[in-house]
Coordinates of C-alpha atoms and ligand atoms in Angstrom, one line a residue:
Chain A
M276 CA 121.7 41.2 152.5
N277 CA 118.6 43.3 152.5
D278 CA 115.0 42.0 152.3
D279 CA 114.5 42.6 148.6
T280 CA 117.7 40.8 147.8
S281 CA 116.9 37.8 149.9
L282 CA 113.4 37.6 148.6
I283 CA 114.6 37.7 145.0
A284 CA 117.4 35.2 145.7
G285 CA 114.9 32.9 147.4
V286 CA 112.6 33.0 144.4
L287 CA 115.4 32.4 141.9
G288 CA 116.7 29.5 144.0
A289 CA 113.3 27.9 144.1
M290 CA 113.2 28.1 140.2
G291 CA 116.3 25.8 140.1
L292 CA 118.7 28.5 139.3
L293 CA 122.2 29.0 140.6
V294 CA 122.4 32.1 142.7
A295 CA 125.5 33.9 144.1
Q296 CA 126.1 37.2 145.8
R297 CA 129.0 39.5 145.4
V298 CA 131.1 39.9 148.6
V299 CA 134.4 41.6 149.1
G300 CA 137.0 39.7 147.0
G301 CA 134.5 37.4 145.2
Y302 CA 131.1 35.7 145.4
R303 CA 129.3 33.4 147.8
W304 CA 126.5 31.0 147.3
I305 CA 122.9 32.0 148.2
G306 CA 120.9 29.0 149.0
T307 CA 121.9 25.6 147.7
P308 CA 123.2 25.2 144.1
P309 CA 120.8 23.1 142.0
P310 CA 121.7 19.6 141.0
W311 CA 122.6 20.5 137.4
A312 CA 125.3 22.9 138.7
E313 CA 127.0 20.1 140.7
A314 CA 128.4 18.7 137.4
F315 CA 130.2 22.0 137.1
G316 CA 131.7 21.7 140.5
C317 CA 129.3 24.0 142.2
T318 CA 128.2 22.6 145.7
V319 CA 127.6 24.2 149.0
D320 CA 130.6 22.8 150.6
Q321 CA 132.9 24.2 147.8
P322 CA 133.9 27.9 147.7
C323 CA 131.9 29.8 145.2
D324 CA 134.2 30.2 142.2
L325 CA 131.9 31.2 139.3
A326 CA 134.8 32.1 136.9
G327 CA 136.6 28.9 137.7
S328 CA 133.5 26.7 137.3
F329 CA 132.2 28.3 134.1
A330 CA 134.5 29.5 131.3
F331 CA 131.9 32.0 130.4
M332 CA 131.2 33.5 133.9
G333 CA 134.5 35.4 134.5
L334 CA 134.1 37.4 131.3
F335 CA 130.4 37.9 131.8
L336 CA 130.7 39.3 135.3
H337 CA 133.6 41.5 134.2
D338 CA 131.5 42.8 131.3
A339 CA 128.6 43.5 133.7
E340 CA 130.8 45.6 135.9
V341 CA 132.1 47.5 132.9
F342 CA 128.5 48.0 131.7
W343 CA 127.3 49.3 135.1
A344 CA 130.3 51.6 135.3
Q345 CA 129.2 53.2 132.1
A346 CA 125.4 52.9 132.4
E347 CA 123.3 55.8 133.6
G348 CA 120.7 55.6 136.3
E349 CA 118.7 52.5 137.0
A350 CA 120.3 50.1 134.5
T351 CA 120.7 47.2 136.7
I352 CA 120.5 44.0 134.7
S353 CA 122.7 42.3 132.2
S354 CA 122.0 38.9 130.6
A355 CA 123.5 36.6 128.0
P356 CA 122.7 33.2 126.7
W357 CA 125.6 30.7 126.3
S358 CA 126.2 27.0 126.3
E359 CA 129.0 25.0 127.9
P360 CA 129.9 21.4 128.7
D361 CA 130.1 20.3 132.3
Q362 CA 133.0 18.3 133.8
D363 CA 131.6 15.2 132.2
G364 CA 131.5 16.8 128.8
V365 CA 127.7 17.1 128.8
E366 CA 126.5 20.3 127.2
H367 CA 124.2 22.7 129.0
Q368 CA 122.3 25.5 127.4
L369 CA 122.6 28.3 130.0
E370 CA 121.7 31.9 130.5
A371 CA 123.7 34.2 132.8
V372 CA 122.1 37.2 134.5
A373 CA 123.7 39.8 136.7
M374 CA 121.5 42.1 138.8
R375 CA 122.5 45.1 140.7
L376 CA 120.0 45.9 143.4
P377 CA 119.9 49.0 145.6
R378 CA 120.7 48.5 149.3
A379 CA 117.8 49.0 151.7
G380 CA 117.0 52.7 151.8
G381 CA 120.0 53.4 149.5
Q382 CA 120.7 54.0 145.8
A383 CA 122.0 51.6 143.2
D384 CA 125.2 53.6 142.9
G385 CA 128.1 51.3 142.2
D386 CA 129.8 50.0 145.3
G387 CA 126.9 50.8 147.5
A388 CA 124.7 48.3 145.6
E389 CA 124.3 44.6 146.0
V390 CA 125.0 42.4 143.1
I391 CA 123.7 38.9 142.6
A392 CA 124.7 36.6 139.8
V393 CA 122.4 34.0 138.4
A394 CA 123.0 31.1 136.1
G395 CA 120.1 29.3 134.7
A396 CA 120.0 25.9 133.0
G397 CA 117.7 25.1 130.1
A398 CA 117.2 28.8 129.4
D399 CA 114.7 29.0 126.6
V400 CA 116.5 30.5 123.6
A401 CA 114.4 28.5 121.2
Q402 CA 112.1 31.4 120.4
T403 CA 114.8 33.9 119.6
Q404 CA 116.7 31.2 117.8
S405 CA 113.8 30.2 115.5
I406 CA 113.2 33.8 114.5
L407 CA 116.8 34.5 113.8
Q408 CA 117.3 31.2 112.1
A409 CA 114.2 31.6 109.9
A410 CA 115.6 34.9 108.7
R411 CA 119.0 33.5 108.0
E412 CA 117.7 30.4 106.3
R413 CA 115.7 32.6 104.0
R414 CA 118.7 34.7 103.3
L415 CA 120.8 31.6 102.5
A416 CA 118.2 30.4 100.1
V417 CA 118.1 33.7 98.3
D418 CA 121.9 33.9 98.1
R419 CA 122.0 30.4 96.8
E420 CA 119.5 31.1 94.1
L421 CA 121.5 34.2 93.1
A422 CA 124.7 32.3 93.0
V423 CA 123.2 29.6 90.8
R424 CA 121.8 32.3 88.5
R425 CA 125.1 34.0 88.3
Q426 CA 126.7 30.7 87.4
V427 CA 124.2 29.9 84.7
E428 CA 124.6 33.4 83.3
Q429 CA 128.4 33.0 83.3
Q430 CA 128.1 29.7 81.5
L431 CA 125.7 31.2 78.9
R432 CA 128.1 34.1 78.4
L433 CA 131.0 31.7 77.8
R434 CA 128.9 29.6 75.4
V435 CA 128.0 32.7 73.4
E436 CA 131.6 33.8 73.3
Q437 CA 132.7 30.4 72.1
R438 CA 130.0 30.4 69.4
T439 CA 131.0 33.8 68.3
V440 CA 134.6 32.7 67.9
E441 CA 133.6 29.6 66.1
L442 CA 131.4 31.7 63.8
A443 CA 134.1 34.1 63.1
R444 CA 136.4 31.2 62.2
T445 CA 133.9 29.6 59.9
N446 CA 133.3 33.0 58.2
E447 CA 137.0 33.4 57.7
Q448 CA 137.2 29.9 56.2
L449 CA 134.3 30.6 53.9
R450 CA 135.9 33.9 52.8
A451 CA 139.3 32.1 52.2
L452 CA 137.4 29.5 50.2
A453 CA 135.6 32.1 48.2
A454 CA 138.8 33.9 47.4
Q455 CA 140.4 30.6 46.3
V456 CA 137.4 29.8 44.1
G457 CA 137.6 33.3 42.7
L458 CA 141.3 32.9 41.9
A459 CA 140.8 29.5 40.3
E460 CA 138.0 31.0 38.2
Q461 CA 140.3 33.8 37.1
R462 CA 143.1 31.3 36.1
E463 CA 140.6 29.2 34.2
R464 CA 139.3 32.3 32.4
H465 CA 142.8 33.4 31.6
R466 CA 143.6 30.0 30.2
L467 CA 140.5 30.1 28.0
A468 CA 141.2 33.7 27.0
L469 CA 144.8 32.8 26.0
G470 CA 143.4 29.8 24.0
L471 CA 140.9 32.0 22.2
H472 CA 143.4 34.7 21.5
D473 CA 146.5 32.7 20.6
H474 CA 144.7 29.8 18.8
V475 CA 141.3 30.7 17.5
G476 CA 142.4 34.3 16.9
Q477 CA 145.5 33.3 14.9
L478 CA 143.5 30.8 12.8
L479 CA 140.9 33.4 12.0
A480 CA 143.6 36.0 11.2
A481 CA 145.3 33.4 8.8
A482 CA 141.9 32.6 7.2
K483 CA 141.2 36.3 6.7
M484 CA 144.5 36.8 5.0
Q485 CA 143.9 33.9 2.6
A486 CA 140.3 35.1 1.9
G487 CA 141.7 38.6 1.2
A488 CA 144.3 37.2 -1.2
E489 CA 141.6 35.2 -3.0
R490 CA 139.4 38.3 -3.4
A491 CA 142.3 40.3 -4.9
A492 CA 143.0 37.5 -7.4
A493 CA 139.4 36.8 -8.3
G494 CA 138.3 38.2 -11.8
D495 CA 134.7 37.3 -11.5
P496 CA 132.7 40.2 -10.0
A497 CA 130.2 37.8 -8.5
A498 CA 133.0 35.7 -6.8
R499 CA 134.5 39.0 -5.5
E500 CA 131.1 40.0 -4.1
R501 CA 130.9 36.6 -2.3
L502 CA 134.5 36.9 -0.9
T503 CA 133.8 40.4 0.4
G504 CA 130.8 39.0 2.3
L505 CA 133.0 36.2 3.6
L506 CA 135.7 38.7 4.7
D507 CA 133.0 40.8 6.5
L508 CA 131.9 37.7 8.4
M509 CA 135.5 36.9 9.3
N510 CA 136.1 40.4 10.6
Q511 CA 133.0 40.0 12.8
A512 CA 134.3 36.7 14.1
I513 CA 137.7 38.3 14.9
D514 CA 136.0 41.2 16.7
A515 CA 133.8 38.8 18.6
T516 CA 136.8 36.7 19.6
R517 CA 138.6 39.9 20.8
T518 CA 135.6 41.0 22.9
L519 CA 135.1 37.6 24.3
T520 CA 138.8 37.3 25.1
F521 CA 138.7 40.7 26.9
E522 CA 135.6 39.8 28.8
L523 CA 137.0 36.5 29.9
S524 CA 140.3 37.8 31.0
P525 CA 142.1 40.5 29.1
P526 CA 145.6 39.2 28.3
M527 CA 146.8 42.8 28.5
L528 CA 146.0 42.7 32.3
Y529 CA 148.8 40.2 32.6
E530 CA 151.1 42.0 30.1
L531 CA 150.5 45.7 30.7
G532 CA 148.9 45.8 34.1
L533 CA 145.7 47.1 35.7
V534 CA 145.9 50.8 34.7
A535 CA 146.3 50.2 31.0
T536 CA 143.6 47.5 31.0
L537 CA 141.2 49.7 32.8
A538 CA 141.9 52.5 30.3
S539 CA 141.2 50.2 27.5
L540 CA 138.1 48.8 29.1
M541 CA 136.7 52.4 29.5
E542 CA 137.4 53.1 25.9
Q543 CA 135.5 50.0 24.8
I544 CA 132.6 51.0 27.1
A545 CA 132.5 54.6 25.8
G546 CA 132.2 53.1 22.3
Q547 CA 129.4 50.8 23.3
H548 CA 127.4 53.4 25.3
P549 CA 127.4 56.6 23.4
G550 CA 124.8 58.2 25.8
M551 CA 127.2 57.9 28.7
K552 CA 130.2 60.2 29.3
C553 CA 133.0 57.9 30.3
T554 CA 136.3 59.2 31.8
F555 CA 139.3 57.4 33.0
R556 CA 142.0 59.1 35.0
D557 CA 145.3 57.9 36.5
D558 CA 147.8 59.9 38.6
Q559 CA 150.7 58.3 36.8
S560 CA 152.2 57.1 40.0
P561 CA 154.1 53.8 40.0
K562 CA 151.8 51.1 41.5
S563 CA 153.1 47.9 42.9
V564 CA 150.4 45.4 43.4
A565 CA 150.6 41.6 43.3
Q566 CA 149.2 40.1 40.1
D567 CA 146.6 38.1 41.9
V568 CA 145.4 41.3 43.6
E569 CA 145.4 43.1 40.3
V570 CA 143.2 40.4 38.8
V571 CA 140.8 40.7 41.7
L572 CA 140.7 44.5 41.5
F573 CA 140.0 44.3 37.8
Q574 CA 137.2 41.9 38.4
I575 CA 135.8 44.2 41.0
A576 CA 136.1 47.2 38.7
R577 CA 134.2 45.4 36.1
E578 CA 131.4 44.6 38.5
L579 CA 131.3 48.2 39.7
I580 CA 131.1 49.5 36.2
N581 CA 128.4 47.0 35.3
N582 CA 126.4 48.2 38.3
V583 CA 126.6 51.7 37.0
L584 CA 125.6 50.7 33.5
K585 CA 122.7 48.5 34.6
H586 CA 121.2 50.2 37.7
A587 CA 122.5 53.7 38.3
Q588 CA 120.6 55.6 35.5
A589 CA 123.7 57.7 35.2
T590 CA 124.9 60.1 32.5
R591 CA 128.5 60.2 33.6
M592 CA 131.0 57.8 35.0
V593 CA 134.5 58.4 36.1
V594 CA 137.0 55.7 36.9
E595 CA 140.2 56.7 38.6
T596 CA 143.3 55.1 39.9
Q597 CA 145.8 56.7 42.2
T598 CA 148.2 56.1 45.0
Q599 CA 147.3 57.3 48.5
D600 CA 149.3 56.8 51.6
G601 CA 151.3 54.1 49.7
A602 CA 148.2 52.1 48.8
L603 CA 146.5 51.8 45.4
V604 CA 143.1 53.4 45.4
M605 CA 140.6 52.7 42.6
S606 CA 137.3 54.7 42.5
V607 CA 134.2 54.5 40.4
T608 CA 131.9 57.6 40.5
D609 CA 128.6 58.1 38.8
D610 CA 125.9 60.8 38.9
G611 CA 123.1 58.4 39.0
A612 CA 120.2 57.4 41.3
G613 CA 122.3 56.5 44.4
F614 CA 120.9 54.3 47.1
D615 CA 120.4 53.9 50.9
D616 CA 123.8 52.7 52.2
G617 CA 122.1 50.7 55.0
V618 CA 121.9 47.8 52.6
L619 CA 125.7 47.5 52.6
Q620 CA 125.6 45.8 56.0
E621 CA 123.8 42.7 54.7
P622 CA 124.3 40.3 51.9
V623 CA 121.3 41.6 49.9
V624 CA 120.9 40.5 46.4
G625 CA 118.7 42.7 44.2
A626 CA 117.7 46.2 44.9
G627 CA 120.5 48.6 46.1
G628 CA 124.0 47.7 47.0
F629 CA 124.2 45.4 44.0
G630 CA 126.7 42.8 45.3
L631 CA 128.8 45.4 47.1
Y632 CA 128.6 43.2 50.2
S633 CA 130.4 40.4 48.4
V634 CA 132.9 42.9 47.0
R635 CA 133.6 44.0 50.5
E636 CA 134.0 40.4 51.7
R637 CA 136.5 39.7 49.0
L638 CA 138.5 42.8 49.8
D639 CA 138.4 42.1 53.5
H640 CA 140.0 38.8 52.9
L641 CA 142.8 40.4 50.9
G642 CA 143.3 43.0 53.6
G643 CA 141.8 45.7 51.5
R644 CA 138.9 48.1 52.1
L645 CA 135.7 49.3 50.5
E646 CA 134.3 52.8 51.0
V647 CA 130.9 53.9 49.7
Q648 CA 129.5 57.4 49.5
T649 CA 125.9 57.5 48.3
R650 CA 122.5 58.9 48.9
P651 CA 119.3 58.3 47.1
G652 CA 119.3 60.8 44.2
A653 CA 122.8 62.0 44.8
G654 CA 125.1 59.7 42.8
T655 CA 127.6 57.1 44.2
T656 CA 131.3 57.0 44.7
V657 CA 132.8 53.6 45.5
R658 CA 136.4 53.6 46.6
V659 CA 138.4 50.4 46.7
I660 CA 141.6 50.6 48.8
A661 CA 144.0 47.8 47.9
P662 CA 146.0 46.3 50.6
A663 CA 149.3 48.2 51.1
V664 CA 152.2 46.2 49.9
Chain B
M271 CA 147.4 22.2 132.2
K272 CA 147.9 25.2 130.0
Q273 CA 144.6 26.6 128.6
L274 CA 144.3 28.6 125.3
K275 CA 141.1 30.5 124.6
I276 CA 140.4 30.3 120.9
C277 CA 137.4 32.1 119.2
M278 CA 135.5 31.2 116.1
L279 CA 134.5 34.2 114.0
G280 CA 132.8 34.7 110.7
A281 CA 129.5 35.5 109.0
F282 CA 126.4 33.5 109.8
A283 CA 126.2 29.9 108.6
V284 CA 129.7 29.6 107.4
G285 CA 130.2 26.5 109.5
K286 CA 131.8 27.7 112.7
T287 CA 129.8 25.4 114.9
S288 CA 130.2 22.6 112.5
L289 CA 134.0 22.9 112.5
V290 CA 134.1 22.8 116.3
A291 CA 131.8 19.8 116.3
R292 CA 134.0 18.0 113.7
F293 CA 137.1 18.8 115.7
V294 CA 135.8 18.0 119.2
K295 CA 133.3 15.2 118.6
S296 CA 134.1 14.1 115.0
V297 CA 130.5 14.6 113.9
F298 CA 128.7 16.6 111.3
S299 CA 125.1 17.5 110.7
E300 CA 123.5 19.0 107.6
K301 CA 121.0 20.7 109.9
Y302 CA 121.5 24.4 110.5
H303 CA 121.2 25.4 114.1
S304 CA 122.1 29.0 114.4
T305 CA 124.2 29.8 117.5
I306 CA 122.8 32.3 120.0
G307 CA 125.3 34.1 122.2
V308 CA 128.3 31.9 122.6
K309 CA 128.9 28.2 122.6
I310 CA 131.9 27.0 124.6
D311 CA 133.7 23.7 124.1
K312 CA 137.0 22.2 125.2
K313 CA 139.5 19.9 123.6
Q314 CA 142.8 18.6 124.7
L315 CA 145.7 18.9 122.3
S316 CA 149.3 17.8 122.4
L317 CA 151.6 20.1 120.7
A318 CA 155.3 19.3 120.5
G319 CA 155.1 17.2 123.6
Q320 CA 153.1 19.9 125.5
D321 CA 149.6 19.2 126.6
L322 CA 147.1 22.0 126.0
T323 CA 143.5 22.6 126.6
L324 CA 141.9 24.6 123.9
V325 CA 138.8 26.4 125.2
L326 CA 136.8 27.1 122.1
W327 CA 134.5 30.1 122.0
D328 CA 132.1 29.5 119.1
L329 CA 130.6 33.0 118.7
E330 CA 127.3 33.8 117.0
G331 CA 127.6 34.6 113.3
E332 CA 127.6 38.2 112.0
D333 CA 124.9 39.6 109.8
D334 CA 122.5 42.6 109.6
L335 CA 120.6 41.3 112.6
V336 CA 123.5 40.3 114.9
R337 CA 126.6 42.2 115.5
V338 CA 129.3 40.1 117.2
Q339 CA 130.3 41.4 120.6
M340 CA 134.0 42.0 120.6
T341 CA 134.2 41.7 124.4
Y342 CA 133.9 38.0 123.9
L343 CA 137.5 38.1 122.6
R344 CA 138.9 39.2 125.9
G345 CA 141.6 36.8 127.0
A346 CA 141.7 35.0 123.6
A347 CA 145.0 33.8 122.3
G348 CA 143.9 33.8 118.7
Y349 CA 140.9 33.1 116.5
L350 CA 139.8 31.2 113.4
L351 CA 138.3 33.5 110.8
V352 CA 135.8 31.4 108.8
V353 CA 134.6 32.1 105.3
D354 CA 132.0 30.1 103.3
G355 CA 133.7 29.4 100.0
T356 CA 130.4 29.3 98.2
R357 CA 129.3 32.7 99.4
P358 CA 131.7 35.5 98.4
E359 CA 130.0 38.0 100.6
T360 CA 131.2 36.1 103.7
L361 CA 134.7 37.0 102.7
E362 CA 133.8 40.6 102.9
T363 CA 132.3 40.0 106.3
A364 CA 135.5 38.4 107.4
V365 CA 137.5 41.4 106.3
L366 CA 135.2 43.7 108.3
L367 CA 135.3 41.4 111.4
R368 CA 139.0 41.4 111.4
R369 CA 139.2 45.1 111.2
R370 CA 136.8 45.4 114.1
I371 CA 138.7 42.9 116.2
E372 CA 142.0 44.8 115.7
T373 CA 140.5 48.1 116.7
E374 CA 138.4 46.9 119.6
A375 CA 140.1 43.8 120.9
G376 CA 143.7 44.2 119.6
V377 CA 145.9 42.3 117.1
L378 CA 145.7 38.6 117.5
P379 CA 147.1 35.7 115.5
F380 CA 144.4 34.1 113.3
V381 CA 144.0 31.3 110.8
L382 CA 141.8 31.9 107.8
L383 CA 139.5 29.0 106.8
L384 CA 137.8 28.7 103.5
N385 CA 135.1 26.2 104.5
K386 CA 132.7 23.9 102.7
Y387 CA 135.5 22.9 100.3
D388 CA 133.5 19.7 99.6
L389 CA 131.2 22.0 97.6
A390 CA 134.0 22.8 95.2
E391 CA 131.7 22.9 92.1
R392 CA 129.9 25.9 93.8
W393 CA 133.2 27.6 94.8
A394 CA 132.8 31.3 94.4
I395 CA 135.9 32.9 95.8
N396 CA 138.5 33.8 93.2
D397 CA 140.5 36.7 94.7
P398 CA 144.0 35.2 95.0
G399 CA 144.9 37.6 97.9
L400 CA 141.5 37.0 99.5
L401 CA 141.1 40.8 100.0
G402 CA 144.4 41.1 101.9
L403 CA 143.6 38.4 104.5
R404 CA 145.9 35.8 103.1
D405 CA 149.0 37.9 103.9
A406 CA 147.8 38.7 107.4
A407 CA 146.8 35.2 108.4
A408 CA 149.1 32.9 110.2
A409 CA 147.8 30.3 107.7
T410 CA 145.1 29.9 105.2
L411 CA 143.4 26.5 104.7
N412 CA 140.6 25.1 102.6
T413 CA 138.5 23.1 105.0
S414 CA 135.4 21.0 105.1
A415 CA 133.5 20.3 108.3
K416 CA 131.5 17.8 106.3
D417 CA 134.3 15.5 105.3
G418 CA 136.9 16.6 107.9
L419 CA 139.4 18.1 105.4
N420 CA 142.0 20.2 107.2
V421 CA 139.9 20.6 110.4
D422 CA 142.4 19.2 112.9
E423 CA 145.2 21.0 110.9
A424 CA 143.3 24.3 111.3
F425 CA 143.2 24.2 115.1
T426 CA 146.7 22.9 115.3
A427 CA 148.0 25.6 113.0
L428 CA 146.4 28.3 115.2
A429 CA 147.7 26.7 118.5
Q430 CA 151.1 26.5 116.9
A431 CA 151.0 30.1 115.8
V432 CA 150.0 31.1 119.3
V433 CA 152.5 29.0 121.2
D434 CA 155.4 29.6 118.8
P435 CA 154.7 32.7 116.7
G436 CA 157.9 32.3 114.6
S437 CA 157.1 28.7 113.6
G438 CA 156.5 27.2 110.2
A439 CA 152.8 27.1 110.8
A440 CA 152.8 30.7 109.6
E441 CA 153.4 29.5 106.1
G442 CA 149.9 28.5 105.4
S443 CA 148.6 27.2 102.1
A444 CA 145.2 26.9 100.5
Ligands
LIG293 N1 128.6 21.0 102.6 C1 129.1 21.6 103.8 N2 128.2 22.1 104.6 C2 128.7 22.7 105.8 C3 130.0 22.7 106.1 N3 130.1 23.3 107.3 C4 128.9 23.7 107.7 N4 128.0 23.3 106.8 C5 126.5 23.5 106.8 O1 126.3 24.9 106.9 C6 125.2 25.2 107.7 C7 125.7 26.2 108.8 O2 126.6 25.5 109.6 P1 126.9 26.1 111.1 O3 128.1 25.3 111.6 O4 125.7 26.1 111.9 O5 127.4 27.6 110.8 P2 127.7 28.7 111.8 O6 128.8 29.5 111.2 O7 128.0 28.1 113.2 O8 126.4 29.5 111.8 P3 125.9 30.6 112.9 O9 126.0 30.0 114.2 O10 124.5 30.9 112.5 O11 126.8 31.8 112.7 C8 124.7 23.9 108.3 O12 123.6 23.5 107.5 C9 125.9 23.0 108.1 O13 125.5 21.6 107.9 C10 130.9 22.1 105.2 O14 132.1 22.0 105.4 N5 130.4 21.5 104.0
LIG294 MG1 127.1 28.5 115.0

């Protein structure tokens, strides 16, 4: 042991550290092991067995040798904190240090060097620990906050999804209800129309016949004059009854179907609006549509036609029925003012769109479709595609 | 008496030290006291009539600041790979750690612990295969150092897998 080594060993021993020196085949004590080390079985009268006394030391010294074998130049020290219980189970916070010192006058070159191992009790790791721990605690807090935020977001997303589903269901129910109300209304109109036509209409026809017979038989010109006036009134009543019947629910829709009824409606309209060129076209294809659907389609056609008459400022109107891809397609085209089709996305009442939103809703419910082509100033085509049967 | 060196590995603050404290001393503390270097503990265990001393090496946790030294695994018979079930990123750290162990220290049996199971309402790990770890582990257990759930079982399962690699302990459940 050279002077440097014994000096350092002496200082370390005086500091209450456990010091050992490498010899051939192992280590030997330098000085007297401190009292804390006795609890690990380290006493002067026992052979120095660092690896046996401390679970950590065998590995540590081995690692130090590996480290020195790889290290370049003057790398001479290796240290590591650890903690371990003594033979009584009492825990000690320790630090291991291995130093390689050059022999007197020599180099620290592997086997030529002297190695001493030191184990210290109560090594102060508090400083390092508090820095590391502060960093980690902070990191944990941030992670926790992020996790909570993620959870809240997830819950919110779920809630929104739920509400969306509920809303869609409510909408569907409302639509179904509207469709039912619509059908009930149609049936009621049909009933009234039948009553008007079959009952009131028949009575008026009979009354007219009688009045006509009276007039033929009357000799008095003044009486004839009065009966002619009466017949005129009765004809007006019969016309009014017919128009009303048709408006309520054309019986021919039930008897002859949609196409014939639309044709007849267009004829009527042409008669009532001489300024408008009205055309009806049908492709003559057989059309199989359920009666309830036909009724809804007729109702829609009437609304579309009324829109044109009231709002479009048009001079021409074409109504067309045809079969496309197996589905009945009904279109209403005009050369009028057109509108901005953005309004179709919302249930707007009033300017533009004119109830097309509700038409679309009704069709949706039936499984049909509504297509609108329009631009301000460029006319409008509305195509109603009935659900394929 | 036969000694088995067992290492505790995982990201920082997953509960490695707490699991050892629960196992060895039956205590738990809410206070976080980050481990520096390595903390060694011992515990006797009787396994199928054989007395064993488990020498537990509780290693410092891995994060951006600390890279666990793989030389600490030298001589280990196996390890407990610990994940904090409320922090999904600790599962990724576990995957990386295992990969590093296998290239630098060799293939060792391990038991995967999903710790802090008492915080089930904050549970954040959903991957059923646990990123491939479940298949590789000798067993996978939900644990809690706080209330002691599956803690003894975890150490026993690992000792079992080490002592008798073909044993039923390999059929872990979580
Ligand atoms: N609720 C709950 N908290 C736990 C559990 N295990 C550990 N903790 C807490 O988690 C924190 C970290 O525990 P430690 O045991 O120090 O974690 P570690 O993995 O040893 O941490 P490092 O040594 O820094 O890597 C402490 O505040 C513990 O109280 C558990 O099972 N449940
Ligand atoms: Mg720890």
